[in-house]
PDB file of C-alpha atoms in Angstrom:
ATOM      1  CA  UNK A   1      -0.107   0.074  -0.128  1.00 76.00           C
ATOM      2  CA  UNK A   2       1.043   3.427  -0.753  1.00 88.00           C
ATOM      3  CA  UNK A   3       2.272   5.457   1.972  1.00 89.00           C
ATOM      4  CA  UNK A   4       0.039   8.192   0.805  1.00 89.00           C
ATOM      5  CA  UNK A   5      -3.274   6.167   0.839  1.00 86.00           C
ATOM      6  CA  UNK A   6      -4.652   7.244   4.151  1.00 88.00           C
ATOM      7  CA  UNK A   7      -5.247  10.876   2.858  1.00 86.00           C
ATOM      8  CA  UNK A   8      -7.110   9.952  -0.090  1.00 83.00           C
ATOM      9  CA  UNK A   9     -10.765   9.577   0.104  1.00 86.00           C
ATOM     10  CA  UNK A  10     -12.710   7.634  -2.410  1.00 88.00           C
ATOM     11  CA  UNK A  11     -13.615  10.609  -4.465  1.00 89.00           C
ATOM     12  CA  UNK A  12      -9.885  11.395  -4.827  1.00 84.00           C
ATOM     13  CA  UNK A  13      -9.198   8.072  -5.924  1.00 85.00           C
ATOM     14  CA  UNK A  14     -11.970   8.021  -8.600  1.00 85.00           C
ATOM     15  CA  UNK A  15     -10.390  11.835  -9.821  1.00 87.00           C
ATOM     16  CA  UNK A  16      -7.041  10.085 -10.134  1.00 83.00           C
ATOM     17  CA  UNK A  17      -8.502   7.107 -11.477  1.00 84.00           C
ATOM     18  CA  UNK A  18     -10.641   9.116 -14.380  1.00 89.00           C
ATOM     19  CA  UNK A  19      -7.620  11.773 -15.212  1.00 85.00           C
ATOM     20  CA  UNK A  20      -5.556   8.412 -16.023  1.00 83.00           C
ATOM     21  CA  UNK A  21      -2.653   9.863 -13.441  1.00 83.00           C
ATOM     22  CA  UNK A  22      -0.213   7.436 -11.472  1.00 84.00           C
ATOM     23  CA  UNK A  23       1.365   4.602 -12.676  1.00 83.00           C
ATOM     24  CA  UNK A  24       5.158   4.450 -13.460  1.00 89.00           C
ATOM     25  CA  UNK A  25       7.167   5.763 -16.348  1.00 89.00           C
ATOM     26  CA  UNK A  26      10.552   2.912 -15.776  1.00 91.00           C
ATOM     27  CA  UNK A  27      13.828   3.989 -15.225  1.00 95.00           C
ATOM     28  CA  UNK A  28      16.096   5.710 -17.956  1.00 95.00           C
ATOM     29  CA  UNK A  29      19.203   4.353 -19.612  1.00 96.00           C
ATOM     30  CA  UNK A  30      21.843   6.742 -18.100  1.00 97.00           C
ATOM     31  CA  UNK A  31      20.861   7.469 -14.661  1.00 98.00           C
ATOM     32  CA  UNK A  32      22.321   9.727 -12.230  1.00 98.00           C
ATOM     33  CA  UNK A  33      21.641  10.654  -8.130  1.00 98.00           C
ATOM     34  CA  UNK A  34      21.066  13.347  -7.027  1.00 98.00           C
ATOM     35  CA  UNK A  35      21.182  14.168  -2.870  1.00 98.00           C
ATOM     36  CA  UNK A  36      19.533  17.408  -2.142  1.00 98.00           C
ATOM     37  CA  UNK A  37      20.239  19.322   0.862  1.00 98.00           C
ATOM     38  CA  UNK A  38      20.993  16.221   3.556  1.00 98.00           C
ATOM     39  CA  UNK A  39      22.381  18.791   5.746  1.00 98.00           C
ATOM     40  CA  UNK A  40      22.834  18.727   9.520  1.00 98.00           C
ATOM     41  CA  UNK A  41      20.270  21.854   9.510  1.00 95.00           C
ATOM     42  CA  UNK A  42      17.405  19.628   7.826  1.00 96.00           C
ATOM     43  CA  UNK A  43      18.370  16.541   9.639  1.00 98.00           C
ATOM     44  CA  UNK A  44      18.687  17.166  13.308  1.00 97.00           C
ATOM     45  CA  UNK A  45      16.551  18.272  15.241  1.00 97.00           C
ATOM     46  CA  UNK A  46      18.841  20.647  17.456  1.00 96.00           C
ATOM     47  CA  UNK A  47      18.510  22.795  14.291  1.00 95.00           C
ATOM     48  CA  UNK A  48      15.169  25.084  13.839  1.00 92.00           C
ATOM     49  CA  UNK A  49      14.625  23.267  10.312  1.00 93.00           C
ATOM     50  CA  UNK A  50      16.087  20.053  11.258  1.00 95.00           C
ATOM     51  CA  UNK A  51      13.662  16.780  12.548  1.00 96.00           C
ATOM     52  CA  UNK A  52      15.879  13.737  13.843  1.00 98.00           C
ATOM     53  CA  UNK A  53      13.053  11.693  13.612  1.00 98.00           C
ATOM     54  CA  UNK A  54      12.644  11.323   9.927  1.00 97.00           C
ATOM     55  CA  UNK A  55      15.809  13.119   8.989  1.00 98.00           C
ATOM     56  CA  UNK A  56      18.370   9.946  10.156  1.00 98.00           C
ATOM     57  CA  UNK A  57      16.483   7.391   8.887  1.00 98.00           C
ATOM     58  CA  UNK A  58      16.283   8.976   5.329  1.00 98.00           C
ATOM     59  CA  UNK A  59      20.050   9.649   5.732  1.00 98.00           C
ATOM     60  CA  UNK A  60      20.653   5.996   6.373  1.00 98.00           C
ATOM     61  CA  UNK A  61      18.780   4.731   3.474  1.00 98.00           C
ATOM     62  CA  UNK A  62      20.407   6.932   1.104  1.00 98.00           C
ATOM     63  CA  UNK A  63      23.527   5.990   2.576  1.00 98.00           C
ATOM     64  CA  UNK A  64      22.638   2.265   1.148  1.00 98.00           C
ATOM     65  CA  UNK A  65      22.023   3.645  -2.295  1.00 98.00           C
ATOM     66  CA  UNK A  66      24.825   6.168  -2.478  1.00 98.00           C
ATOM     67  CA  UNK A  67      27.004   2.871  -2.037  1.00 98.00           C
ATOM     68  CA  UNK A  68      25.287   1.108  -4.901  1.00 98.00           C
ATOM     69  CA  UNK A  69      25.535   3.832  -7.025  1.00 98.00           C
ATOM     70  CA  UNK A  70      29.490   4.556  -6.504  1.00 98.00           C
ATOM     71  CA  UNK A  71      29.496   0.528  -6.950  1.00 97.00           C
ATOM     72  CA  UNK A  72      27.734   1.115 -10.227  1.00 97.00           C
ATOM     73  CA  UNK A  73      30.013   4.256 -10.836  1.00 97.00           C
ATOM     74  CA  UNK A  74      26.849   6.531 -11.443  1.00 98.00           C
ATOM     75  CA  UNK A  75      27.320   9.959 -11.415  1.00 98.00           C
ATOM     76  CA  UNK A  76      26.436  11.643  -8.300  1.00 98.00           C
ATOM     77  CA  UNK A  77      25.428  15.310  -7.271  1.00 98.00           C
ATOM     78  CA  UNK A  78      25.013  16.981  -4.355  1.00 98.00           C
ATOM     79  CA  UNK A  79      23.023  19.762  -2.958  1.00 98.00           C
ATOM     80  CA  UNK A  80      23.338  22.294   0.246  1.00 96.00           C
ATOM     81  CA  UNK A  81      21.907  25.852   1.200  1.00 90.00           C
ATOM     82  CA  UNK A  82      24.642  28.567   1.474  1.00 81.00           C
ATOM     83  CA  UNK A  83      23.617  31.780   3.397  1.00 75.00           C
ATOM     84  CA  UNK A  84      24.281  35.086   2.969  1.00 72.00           C
ATOM     85  CA  UNK A  85      24.160  38.042   5.720  1.00 72.00           C
ATOM     86  CA  UNK A  86      22.414  40.403   3.384  1.00 73.00           C
ATOM     87  CA  UNK A  87      18.385  39.850   2.456  1.00 73.00           C
ATOM     88  CA  UNK A  88      18.671  39.633  -1.024  1.00 72.00           C
ATOM     89  CA  UNK A  89      20.323  36.757  -1.024  1.00 70.00           C
ATOM     90  CA  UNK A  90      18.468  35.019   1.534  1.00 70.00           C
ATOM     91  CA  UNK A  91      15.441  36.125  -0.262  1.00 71.00           C
ATOM     92  CA  UNK A  92      11.548  35.923   0.741  1.00 67.00           C
ATOM     93  CA  UNK A  93      11.780  31.921   2.421  1.00 69.00           C
ATOM     94  CA  UNK A  94       8.846  32.355   5.163  1.00 71.00           C
ATOM     95  CA  UNK A  95      10.977  32.363   8.486  1.00 69.00           C
ATOM     96  CA  UNK A  96      14.414  32.450   5.953  1.00 65.00           C
ATOM     97  CA  UNK A  97      17.527  33.659   8.297  1.00 71.00           C
ATOM     98  CA  UNK A  98      21.183  33.278   8.230  1.00 72.00           C
ATOM     99  CA  UNK A  99      22.249  29.670   8.687  1.00 80.00           C
ATOM    100  CA  UNK A 100      25.453  28.045  10.668  1.00 87.00           C
ATOM    101  CA  UNK A 101      28.197  26.475   8.534  1.00 91.00           C
ATOM    102  CA  UNK A 102      27.311  23.507  10.540  1.00 93.00           C
ATOM    103  CA  UNK A 103      23.820  23.624   9.416  1.00 93.00           C
ATOM    104  CA  UNK A 104      24.833  23.649   5.501  1.00 94.00           C
ATOM    105  CA  UNK A 105      27.426  20.427   6.186  1.00 96.00           C
ATOM    106  CA  UNK A 106      26.292  17.524   4.257  1.00 98.00           C
ATOM    107  CA  UNK A 107      26.064  14.864   7.226  1.00 98.00           C
ATOM    108  CA  UNK A 108      29.079  12.351   8.169  1.00 97.00           C
ATOM    109  CA  UNK A 109      27.143   9.083   6.630  1.00 97.00           C
ATOM    110  CA  UNK A 110      26.951  10.346   2.960  1.00 98.00           C
ATOM    111  CA  UNK A 111      30.254  12.847   3.168  1.00 97.00           C
ATOM    112  CA  UNK A 112      30.811  13.311  -0.782  1.00 98.00           C
ATOM    113  CA  UNK A 113      33.688  11.946  -2.560  1.00 97.00           C
ATOM    114  CA  UNK A 114      36.322  14.201  -4.339  1.00 96.00           C
ATOM    115  CA  UNK A 115      34.933  13.243  -7.697  1.00 95.00           C
ATOM    116  CA  UNK A 116      31.617  14.285  -6.785  1.00 98.00           C
ATOM    117  CA  UNK A 117      30.041  17.386  -7.577  1.00 98.00           C
ATOM    118  CA  UNK A 118      28.790  19.532  -4.642  1.00 98.00           C
ATOM    119  CA  UNK A 119      26.094  22.014  -6.184  1.00 98.00           C
ATOM    120  CA  UNK A 120      25.495  24.972  -3.756  1.00 95.00           C
ATOM    121  CA  UNK A 121      21.847  26.746  -4.003  1.00 93.00           C
ATOM    122  CA  UNK A 122      19.880  29.520  -2.698  1.00 89.00           C
ATOM    123  CA  UNK A 123      16.408  28.696  -3.370  1.00 90.00           C
ATOM    124  CA  UNK A 124      14.651  24.852  -3.533  1.00 94.00           C
ATOM    125  CA  UNK A 125      15.431  23.492  -6.638  1.00 98.00           C
ATOM    126  CA  UNK A 126      18.781  21.792  -7.396  1.00 98.00           C
ATOM    127  CA  UNK A 127      18.620  23.349 -10.963  1.00 98.00           C
ATOM    128  CA  UNK A 128      17.776  26.834 -10.047  1.00 96.00           C
ATOM    129  CA  UNK A 129      20.644  29.351 -10.164  1.00 93.00           C
ATOM    130  CA  UNK A 130      23.056  26.062 -10.527  1.00 96.00           C
ATOM    131  CA  UNK A 131      25.000  23.892 -13.407  1.00 97.00           C
ATOM    132  CA  UNK A 132      23.207  21.483 -12.814  1.00 98.00           C
ATOM    133  CA  UNK A 133      21.414  20.796 -16.499  1.00 98.00           C
ATOM    134  CA  UNK A 134      24.845  21.145 -18.322  1.00 97.00           C
ATOM    135  CA  UNK A 135      26.645  18.929 -15.924  1.00 98.00           C
ATOM    136  CA  UNK A 136      23.925  16.037 -16.900  1.00 98.00           C
ATOM    137  CA  UNK A 137      24.149  16.626 -20.099  1.00 98.00           C
ATOM    138  CA  UNK A 138      27.856  16.129 -20.151  1.00 98.00           C
ATOM    139  CA  UNK A 139      26.996  12.741 -18.848  1.00 97.00           C
ATOM    140  CA  UNK A 140      24.215  12.101 -21.398  1.00 98.00           C
ATOM    141  CA  UNK A 141      21.989  11.612 -18.402  1.00 98.00           C
ATOM    142  CA  UNK A 142      18.333  10.729 -19.076  1.00 98.00           C
ATOM    143  CA  UNK A 143      17.163   9.598 -15.634  1.00 98.00           C
ATOM    144  CA  UNK A 144      17.567  10.967 -12.294  1.00 98.00           C
ATOM    145  CA  UNK A 145      17.163   9.357  -8.657  1.00 98.00           C
ATOM    146  CA  UNK A 146      16.649  11.861  -6.369  1.00 98.00           C
ATOM    147  CA  UNK A 147      17.059  11.549  -2.690  1.00 98.00           C
ATOM    148  CA  UNK A 148      17.041  14.199   0.339  1.00 98.00           C
ATOM    149  CA  UNK A 149      15.178  16.583   2.424  1.00 98.00           C
ATOM    150  CA  UNK A 150      12.645  17.696   2.430  1.00 97.00           C
ATOM    151  CA  UNK A 151      10.251  16.092   0.399  1.00 98.00           C
ATOM    152  CA  UNK A 152       7.899  19.085   0.132  1.00 97.00           C
ATOM    153  CA  UNK A 153      10.168  21.616  -0.224  1.00 96.00           C
ATOM    154  CA  UNK A 154      13.553  21.546  -1.898  1.00 97.00           C
ATOM    155  CA  UNK A 155      12.712  17.879  -2.964  1.00 98.00           C
ATOM    156  CA  UNK A 156       9.280  18.515  -4.616  1.00 98.00           C
ATOM    157  CA  UNK A 157      11.004  21.325  -6.778  1.00 98.00           C
ATOM    158  CA  UNK A 158      13.686  19.530  -7.923  1.00 98.00           C
ATOM    159  CA  UNK A 159      11.509  17.040  -9.008  1.00 98.00           C
ATOM    160  CA  UNK A 160       8.982  18.932 -10.495  1.00 98.00           C
ATOM    161  CA  UNK A 161      12.409  20.992 -12.690  1.00 98.00           C
ATOM    162  CA  UNK A 162      13.736  17.560 -13.914  1.00 98.00           C
ATOM    163  CA  UNK A 163      10.340  16.404 -15.101  1.00 98.00           C
ATOM    164  CA  UNK A 164      10.134  19.800 -16.573  1.00 98.00           C
ATOM    165  CA  UNK A 165      13.543  19.365 -18.622  1.00 98.00           C
ATOM    166  CA  UNK A 166      12.517  15.823 -19.722  1.00 98.00           C
ATOM    167  CA  UNK A 167      14.188  13.688 -17.508  1.00 98.00           C
ATOM    168  CA  UNK A 168      12.983  10.505 -15.800  1.00 98.00           C
ATOM    169  CA  UNK A 169      12.307  10.708 -12.408  1.00 98.00           C
ATOM    170  CA  UNK A 170      12.748   8.296  -9.534  1.00 98.00           C
ATOM    171  CA  UNK A 171      12.273   8.586  -5.830  1.00 98.00           C
ATOM    172  CA  UNK A 172      13.357   6.059  -3.765  1.00 98.00           C
ATOM    173  CA  UNK A 173      10.281   6.565  -1.171  1.00 98.00           C
ATOM    174  CA  UNK A 174      12.685   5.714   2.040  1.00 98.00           C
ATOM    175  CA  UNK A 175      15.633   8.137   0.861  1.00 98.00           C
ATOM    176  CA  UNK A 176      13.312  11.040   1.209  1.00 98.00           C
ATOM    177  CA  UNK A 177      11.695  12.962   4.770  1.00 98.00           C
ATOM    178  CA  UNK A 178      10.181  15.839   6.208  1.00 97.00           C
ATOM    179  CA  UNK A 179       9.369  17.679   9.227  1.00 95.00           C
ATOM    180  CA  UNK A 180       5.634  17.076   8.386  1.00 95.00           C
ATOM    181  CA  UNK A 181       4.442  13.836   7.826  1.00 95.00           C
ATOM    182  CA  UNK A 182       1.094  15.148   6.079  1.00 96.00           C
ATOM    183  CA  UNK A 183       3.312  17.167   4.239  1.00 96.00           C
ATOM    184  CA  UNK A 184       5.776  14.259   3.146  1.00 97.00           C
ATOM    185  CA  UNK A 185       2.859  12.150   2.188  1.00 96.00           C
ATOM    186  CA  UNK A 186       1.007  14.081  -0.130  1.00 96.00           C
ATOM    187  CA  UNK A 187       4.129  15.412  -1.790  1.00 97.00           C
ATOM    188  CA  UNK A 188       5.034  11.723  -2.277  1.00 97.00           C
ATOM    189  CA  UNK A 189       1.355  11.315  -3.835  1.00 95.00           C
ATOM    190  CA  UNK A 190       1.955  14.543  -6.021  1.00 96.00           C
ATOM    191  CA  UNK A 191       5.056  13.408  -7.432  1.00 97.00           C
ATOM    192  CA  UNK A 192       4.019   9.947  -8.189  1.00 96.00           C
ATOM    193  CA  UNK A 193       0.495  10.874  -9.871  1.00 93.00           C
ATOM    194  CA  UNK A 194       2.230  13.461 -12.028  1.00 95.00           C
ATOM    195  CA  UNK A 195       5.970  13.582 -12.061  1.00 97.00           C
ATOM    196  CA  UNK A 196       7.881  10.682 -11.729  1.00 97.00           C
ATOM    197  CA  UNK A 197       7.799   7.350  -9.933  1.00 97.00           C
ATOM    198  CA  UNK A 198       7.920   7.046  -6.026  1.00 98.00           C
ATOM    199  CA  UNK A 199       9.279   3.569  -5.494  1.00 97.00           C
ATOM    200  CA  UNK A 200      10.680   1.421  -2.397  1.00 97.00           C
ATOM    201  CA  UNK A 201      14.559   1.651  -2.269  1.00 98.00           C
ATOM    202  CA  UNK A 202      14.861  -2.099  -2.399  1.00 98.00           C
ATOM    203  CA  UNK A 203      13.170  -2.213  -5.719  1.00 97.00           C
ATOM    204  CA  UNK A 204      15.579   0.545  -7.042  1.00 98.00           C
ATOM    205  CA  UNK A 205      18.394  -1.033  -5.799  1.00 97.00           C
ATOM    206  CA  UNK A 206      17.376  -4.235  -7.369  1.00 97.00           C
ATOM    207  CA  UNK A 207      16.884  -2.837 -10.662  1.00 96.00           C
ATOM    208  CA  UNK A 208      20.366  -1.017 -10.488  1.00 96.00           C
ATOM    209  CA  UNK A 209      21.816  -4.415  -9.814  1.00 94.00           C
ATOM    210  CA  UNK A 210      20.795  -6.206 -12.938  1.00 92.00           C
ATOM    211  CA  UNK A 211      20.092  -3.167 -15.194  1.00 90.00           C
ATOM    212  CA  UNK A 212      23.446  -1.555 -15.019  1.00 86.00           C
TER     213      UNK A 212
END
């Protein structure tokens, strides 16, 4: 049963069925792994935007996926926020404020290797204001496996932009998390209904093992 089943009523299910939303598009031939904002600021409850109960399990699941991606020599991209003291850099985030260096540090369990790309970003999407697209073109990528924090924020924004650039999108369910479970569930539902495939981590790693 999908994680979002308990937020749907019968009328919702009928409307999705009528609109032919959902289902799966499948994997591409040249995937890359994109890990969005798995920093201490979003993972750990000691920080304002962090939530340990959902953040660290998503990190652990992503660490498992990351090992598989490295074994298969997939291109791997990380994003992390960066803070500025002036308001034009911080922008119009509700609750936005300058973050500490520790908050913007990628957690140790998935620390990037020297040959892996770290993109710094100011806004939700991994694509906005970064060089991600031209790097994906360089590798001939047609599919993005997207993990990270938070599901309703930077992950969802990155998924929508990836879809908009005509990349196939795979979101391993255990590899994303949010401070709000209703936001997490409804965002995964929206992603699966319109933009990509939300799949169990085990299904993704099995595909990587046998298809790559």
